[in-house]
PDB file of C-alpha atoms in Angstrom:
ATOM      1  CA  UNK A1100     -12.630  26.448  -3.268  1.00 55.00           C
ATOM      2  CA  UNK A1101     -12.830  24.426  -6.758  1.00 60.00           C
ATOM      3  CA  UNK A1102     -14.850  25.836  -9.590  1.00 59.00           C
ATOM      4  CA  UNK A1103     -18.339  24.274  -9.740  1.00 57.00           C
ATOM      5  CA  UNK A1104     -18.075  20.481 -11.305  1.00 53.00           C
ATOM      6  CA  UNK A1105     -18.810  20.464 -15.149  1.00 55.00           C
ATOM      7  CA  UNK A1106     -21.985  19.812 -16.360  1.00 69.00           C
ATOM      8  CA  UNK A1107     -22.150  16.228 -17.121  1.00 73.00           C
ATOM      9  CA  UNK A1108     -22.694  14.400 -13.944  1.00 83.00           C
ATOM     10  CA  UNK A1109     -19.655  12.648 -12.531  1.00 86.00           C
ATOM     11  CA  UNK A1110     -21.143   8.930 -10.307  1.00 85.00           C
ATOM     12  CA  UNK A1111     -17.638   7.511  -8.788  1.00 90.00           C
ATOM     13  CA  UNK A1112     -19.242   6.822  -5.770  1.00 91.00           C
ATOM     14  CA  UNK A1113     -18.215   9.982  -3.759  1.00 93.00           C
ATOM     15  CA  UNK A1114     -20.491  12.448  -3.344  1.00 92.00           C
ATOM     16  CA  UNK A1115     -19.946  16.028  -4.588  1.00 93.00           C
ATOM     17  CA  UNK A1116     -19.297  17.619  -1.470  1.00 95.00           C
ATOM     18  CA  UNK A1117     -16.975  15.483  -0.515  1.00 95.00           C
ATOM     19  CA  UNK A1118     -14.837  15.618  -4.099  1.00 95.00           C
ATOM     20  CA  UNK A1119     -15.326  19.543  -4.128  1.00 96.00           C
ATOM     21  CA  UNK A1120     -12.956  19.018  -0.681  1.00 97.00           C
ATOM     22  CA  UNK A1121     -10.783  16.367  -1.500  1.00 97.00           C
ATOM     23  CA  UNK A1122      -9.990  18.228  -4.519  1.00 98.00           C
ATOM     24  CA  UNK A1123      -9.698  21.510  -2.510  1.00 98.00           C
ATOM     25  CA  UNK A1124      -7.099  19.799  -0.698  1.00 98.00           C
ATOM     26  CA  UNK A1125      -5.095  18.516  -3.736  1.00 98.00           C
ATOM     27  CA  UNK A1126      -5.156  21.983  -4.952  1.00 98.00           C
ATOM     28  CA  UNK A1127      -3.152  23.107  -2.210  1.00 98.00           C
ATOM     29  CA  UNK A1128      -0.689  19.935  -2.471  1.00 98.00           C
ATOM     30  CA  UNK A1129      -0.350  20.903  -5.613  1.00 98.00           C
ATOM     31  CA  UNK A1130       0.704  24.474  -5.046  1.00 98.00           C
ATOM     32  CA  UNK A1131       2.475  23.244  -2.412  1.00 98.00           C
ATOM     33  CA  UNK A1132       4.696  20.762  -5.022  1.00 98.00           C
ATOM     34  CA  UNK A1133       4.920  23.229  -7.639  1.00 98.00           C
ATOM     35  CA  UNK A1134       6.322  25.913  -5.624  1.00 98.00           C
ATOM     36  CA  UNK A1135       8.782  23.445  -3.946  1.00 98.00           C
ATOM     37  CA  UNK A1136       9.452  22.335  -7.939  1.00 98.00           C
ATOM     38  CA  UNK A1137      10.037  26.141  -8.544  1.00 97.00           C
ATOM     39  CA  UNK A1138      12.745  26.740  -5.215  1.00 97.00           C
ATOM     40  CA  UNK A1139      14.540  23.311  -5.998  1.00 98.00           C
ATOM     41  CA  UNK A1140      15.034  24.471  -9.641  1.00 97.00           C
ATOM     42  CA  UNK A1141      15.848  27.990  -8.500  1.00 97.00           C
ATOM     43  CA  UNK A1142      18.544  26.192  -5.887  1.00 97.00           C
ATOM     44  CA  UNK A1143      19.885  23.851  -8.590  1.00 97.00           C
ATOM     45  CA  UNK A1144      20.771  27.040 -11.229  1.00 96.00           C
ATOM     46  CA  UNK A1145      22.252  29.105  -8.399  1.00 97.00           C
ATOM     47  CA  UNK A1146      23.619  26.896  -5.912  1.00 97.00           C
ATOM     48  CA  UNK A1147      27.675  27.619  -5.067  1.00 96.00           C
ATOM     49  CA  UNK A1148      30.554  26.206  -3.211  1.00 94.00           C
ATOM     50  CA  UNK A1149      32.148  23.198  -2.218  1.00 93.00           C
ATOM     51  CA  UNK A1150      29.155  20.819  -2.206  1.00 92.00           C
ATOM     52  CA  UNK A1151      28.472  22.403  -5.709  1.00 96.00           C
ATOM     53  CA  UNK A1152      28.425  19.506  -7.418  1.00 94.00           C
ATOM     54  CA  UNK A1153      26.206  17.061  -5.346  1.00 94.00           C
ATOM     55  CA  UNK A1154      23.836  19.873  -4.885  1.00 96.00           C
ATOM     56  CA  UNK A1155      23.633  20.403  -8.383  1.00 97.00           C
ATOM     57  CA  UNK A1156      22.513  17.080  -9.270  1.00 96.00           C
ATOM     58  CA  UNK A1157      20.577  16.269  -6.160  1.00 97.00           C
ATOM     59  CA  UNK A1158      18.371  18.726  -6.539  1.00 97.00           C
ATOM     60  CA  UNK A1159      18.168  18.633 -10.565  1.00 97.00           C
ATOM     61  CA  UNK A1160      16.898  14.857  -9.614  1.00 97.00           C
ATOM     62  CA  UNK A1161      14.373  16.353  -6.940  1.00 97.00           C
ATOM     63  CA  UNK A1162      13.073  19.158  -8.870  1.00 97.00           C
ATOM     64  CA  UNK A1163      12.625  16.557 -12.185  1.00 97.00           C
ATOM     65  CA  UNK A1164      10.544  14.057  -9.804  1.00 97.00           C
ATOM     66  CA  UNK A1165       8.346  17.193  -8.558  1.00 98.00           C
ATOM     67  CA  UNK A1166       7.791  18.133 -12.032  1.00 97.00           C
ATOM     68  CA  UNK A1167       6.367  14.629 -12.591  1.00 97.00           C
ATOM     69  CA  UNK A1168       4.375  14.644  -9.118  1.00 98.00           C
ATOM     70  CA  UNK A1169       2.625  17.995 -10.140  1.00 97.00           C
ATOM     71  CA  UNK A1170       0.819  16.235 -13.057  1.00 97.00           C
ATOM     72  CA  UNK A1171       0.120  13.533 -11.042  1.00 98.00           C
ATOM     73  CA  UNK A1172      -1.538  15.526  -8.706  1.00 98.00           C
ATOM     74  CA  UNK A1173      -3.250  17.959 -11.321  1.00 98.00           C
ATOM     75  CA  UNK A1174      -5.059  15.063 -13.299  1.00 98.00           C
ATOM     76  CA  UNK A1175      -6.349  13.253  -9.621  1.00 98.00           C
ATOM     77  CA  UNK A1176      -7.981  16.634  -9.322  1.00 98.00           C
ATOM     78  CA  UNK A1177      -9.646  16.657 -12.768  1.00 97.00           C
ATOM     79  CA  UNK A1178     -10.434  12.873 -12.664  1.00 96.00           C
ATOM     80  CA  UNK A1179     -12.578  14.338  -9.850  1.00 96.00           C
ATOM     81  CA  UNK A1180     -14.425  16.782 -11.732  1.00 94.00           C
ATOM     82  CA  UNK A1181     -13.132  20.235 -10.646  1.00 95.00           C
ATOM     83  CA  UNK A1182     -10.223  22.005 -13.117  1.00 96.00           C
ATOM     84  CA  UNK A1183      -6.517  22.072 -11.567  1.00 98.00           C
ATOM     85  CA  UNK A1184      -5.210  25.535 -10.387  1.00 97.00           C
ATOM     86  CA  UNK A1185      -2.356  26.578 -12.703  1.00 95.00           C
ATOM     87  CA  UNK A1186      -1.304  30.008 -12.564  1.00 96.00           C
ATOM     88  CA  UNK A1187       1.468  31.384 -10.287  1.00 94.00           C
ATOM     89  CA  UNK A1188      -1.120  33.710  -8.637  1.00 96.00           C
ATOM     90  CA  UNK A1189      -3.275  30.589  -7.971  1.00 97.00           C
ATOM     91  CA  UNK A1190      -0.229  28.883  -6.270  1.00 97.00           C
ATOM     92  CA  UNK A1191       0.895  31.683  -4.240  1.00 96.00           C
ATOM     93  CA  UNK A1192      -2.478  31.940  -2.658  1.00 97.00           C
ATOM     94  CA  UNK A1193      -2.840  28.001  -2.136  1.00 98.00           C
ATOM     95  CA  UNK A1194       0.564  26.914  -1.290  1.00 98.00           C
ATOM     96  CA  UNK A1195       2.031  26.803   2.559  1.00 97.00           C
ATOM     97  CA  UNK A1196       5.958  27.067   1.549  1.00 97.00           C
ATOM     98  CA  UNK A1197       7.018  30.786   0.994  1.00 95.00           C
ATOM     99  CA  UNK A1198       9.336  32.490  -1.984  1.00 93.00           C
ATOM    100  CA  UNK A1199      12.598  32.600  -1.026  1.00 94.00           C
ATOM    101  CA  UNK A1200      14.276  35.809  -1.968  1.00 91.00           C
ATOM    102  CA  UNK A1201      17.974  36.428  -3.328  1.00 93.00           C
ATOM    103  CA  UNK A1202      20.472  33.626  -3.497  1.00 96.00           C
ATOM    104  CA  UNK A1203      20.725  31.898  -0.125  1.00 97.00           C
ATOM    105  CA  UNK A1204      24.070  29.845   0.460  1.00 97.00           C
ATOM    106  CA  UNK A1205      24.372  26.124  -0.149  1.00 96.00           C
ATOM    107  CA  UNK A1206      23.302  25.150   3.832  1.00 96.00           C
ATOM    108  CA  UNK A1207      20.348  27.666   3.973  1.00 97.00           C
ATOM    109  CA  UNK A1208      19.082  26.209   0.473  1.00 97.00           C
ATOM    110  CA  UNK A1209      18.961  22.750   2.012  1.00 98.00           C
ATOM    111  CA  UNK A1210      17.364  23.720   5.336  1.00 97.00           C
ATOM    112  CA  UNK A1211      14.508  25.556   3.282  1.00 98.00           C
ATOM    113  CA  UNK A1212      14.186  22.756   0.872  1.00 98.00           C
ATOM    114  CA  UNK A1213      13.672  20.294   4.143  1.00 98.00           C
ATOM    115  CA  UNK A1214      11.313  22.860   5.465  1.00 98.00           C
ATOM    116  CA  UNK A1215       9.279  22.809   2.215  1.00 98.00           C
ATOM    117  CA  UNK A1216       9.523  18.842   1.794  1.00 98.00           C
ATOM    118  CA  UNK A1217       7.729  18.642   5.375  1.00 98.00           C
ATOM    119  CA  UNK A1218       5.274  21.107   4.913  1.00 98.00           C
ATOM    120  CA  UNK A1219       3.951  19.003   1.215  1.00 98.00           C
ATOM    121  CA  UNK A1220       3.759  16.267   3.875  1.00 98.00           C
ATOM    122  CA  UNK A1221       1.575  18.205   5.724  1.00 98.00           C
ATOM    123  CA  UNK A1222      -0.666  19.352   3.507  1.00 98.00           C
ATOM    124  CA  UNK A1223      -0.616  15.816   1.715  1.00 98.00           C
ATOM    125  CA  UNK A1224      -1.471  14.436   5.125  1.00 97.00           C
ATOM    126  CA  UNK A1225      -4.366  16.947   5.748  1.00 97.00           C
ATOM    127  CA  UNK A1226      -6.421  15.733   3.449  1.00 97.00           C
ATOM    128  CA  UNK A1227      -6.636  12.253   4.345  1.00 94.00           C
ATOM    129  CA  UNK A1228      -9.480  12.972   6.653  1.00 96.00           C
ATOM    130  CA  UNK A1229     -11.883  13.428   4.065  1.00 95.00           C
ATOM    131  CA  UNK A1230     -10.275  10.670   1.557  1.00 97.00           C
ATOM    132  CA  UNK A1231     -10.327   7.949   4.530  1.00 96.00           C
ATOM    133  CA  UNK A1232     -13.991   8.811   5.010  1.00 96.00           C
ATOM    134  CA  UNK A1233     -15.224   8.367   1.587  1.00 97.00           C
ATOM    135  CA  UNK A1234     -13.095   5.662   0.856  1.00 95.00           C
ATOM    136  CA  UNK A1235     -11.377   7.462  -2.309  1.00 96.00           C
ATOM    137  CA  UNK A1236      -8.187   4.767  -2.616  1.00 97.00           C
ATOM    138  CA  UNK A1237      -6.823   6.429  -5.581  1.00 97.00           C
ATOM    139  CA  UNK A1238      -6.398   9.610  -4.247  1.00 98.00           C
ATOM    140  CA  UNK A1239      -5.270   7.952  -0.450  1.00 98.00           C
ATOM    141  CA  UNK A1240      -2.831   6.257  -2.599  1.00 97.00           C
ATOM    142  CA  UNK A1241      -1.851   8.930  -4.360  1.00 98.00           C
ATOM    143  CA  UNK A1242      -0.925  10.926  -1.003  1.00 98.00           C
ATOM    144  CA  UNK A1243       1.074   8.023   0.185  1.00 98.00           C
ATOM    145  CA  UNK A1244       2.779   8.046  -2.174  1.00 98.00           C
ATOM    146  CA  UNK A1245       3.707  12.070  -2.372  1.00 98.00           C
ATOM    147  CA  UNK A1246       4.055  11.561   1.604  1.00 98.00           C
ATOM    148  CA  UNK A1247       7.000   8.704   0.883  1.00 98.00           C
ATOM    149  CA  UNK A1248       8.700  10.485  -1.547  1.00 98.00           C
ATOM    150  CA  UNK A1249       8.891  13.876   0.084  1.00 98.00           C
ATOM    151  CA  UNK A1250       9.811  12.320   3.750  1.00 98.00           C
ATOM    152  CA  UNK A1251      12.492  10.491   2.218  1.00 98.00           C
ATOM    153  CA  UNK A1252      14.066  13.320   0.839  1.00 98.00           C
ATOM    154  CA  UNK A1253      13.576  15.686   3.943  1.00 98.00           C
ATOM    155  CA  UNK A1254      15.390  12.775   5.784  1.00 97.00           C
ATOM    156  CA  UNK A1255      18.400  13.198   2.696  1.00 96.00           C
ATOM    157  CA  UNK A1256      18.884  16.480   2.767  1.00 97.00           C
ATOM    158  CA  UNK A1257      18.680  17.116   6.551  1.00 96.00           C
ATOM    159  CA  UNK A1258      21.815  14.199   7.065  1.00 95.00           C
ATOM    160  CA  UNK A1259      23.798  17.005   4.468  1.00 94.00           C
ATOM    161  CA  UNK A1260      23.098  19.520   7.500  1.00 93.00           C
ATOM    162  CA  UNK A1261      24.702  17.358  10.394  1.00 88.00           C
ATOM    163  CA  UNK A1262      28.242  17.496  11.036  1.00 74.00           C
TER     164      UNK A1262
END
């Protein structure tokens, strides 16, 4: 759960219930984009073999649009009043997409990085409950958005893993 809301009183017109959990939910996007950011980097320096080179840049152009989305994401949160989590420990304990240990090959990086594209649609789409009821567009939009982005590329990568 956020940190209490600093002191000066913030009037958007949602109540502060309903931003602490709209911004409880965008801390676990979050955690869920930056430790996708972190596996797709991690992928990009080690991945091997004959798709080498589309790898490479594929996911050097998915982890530089994460890196993006994760400030994004971190300043919808503070617009709302409650600070952005932002340490590794934070993330591990918020985020739904496990570490991947060692260097998988090139197929197993791709299935993992589908696996962790649906579950930031997941969590993105978890939290529209609360946003639809309070009518916050920004953030709906905001999770649109993410949602768009990150089914698209699920749908990419998983047409590398057909034969």
């Amino acid at each position: 759960m956020p940190s209490k809301p600093e002191s000066l009183p913030l009037n958007i017109g949602i109540d502060d219930a309903s931003r602490a959990k709209i911004a409880e939910g965008l801390s676990r996007l979050l955690a869920d984009t930056y430790t996708l950011y972190l596996k797709t980097h991690n992928f990009h320096w080690n991945v091997t073999g004959p798709m080498f080179q589309t790898l490479h840049l594929m996911f050097e152009t998915q982890y530089t649009e994460l890196a993006l989305a994760v400030d994004l994401i971190a300043e919808r949160i503070r617009a709302l009043g409650y600070p952005a989590p932002g340490t590794y420990s934070e993330f591990v304990n918020l985020s739904s997409i496990p570490e991947t240990s060692g260097v998988p090959k090139a197929t197993e990086m791709i299935r993992l990085l589908v696996e962790g594209q649906e579950a930031v649609v997941r969590t993105a789409r978890s939290v529209f409950p609360v946003v639809d009821e309070v009518n916050d567009e920004p953030t709906a939009d905001l999770l649109t958005q993410r949602m768009q982005v990150h089914e698209k590329t699920a749908w990419m990568l998983r047409s590398l893993l057909e034969e």
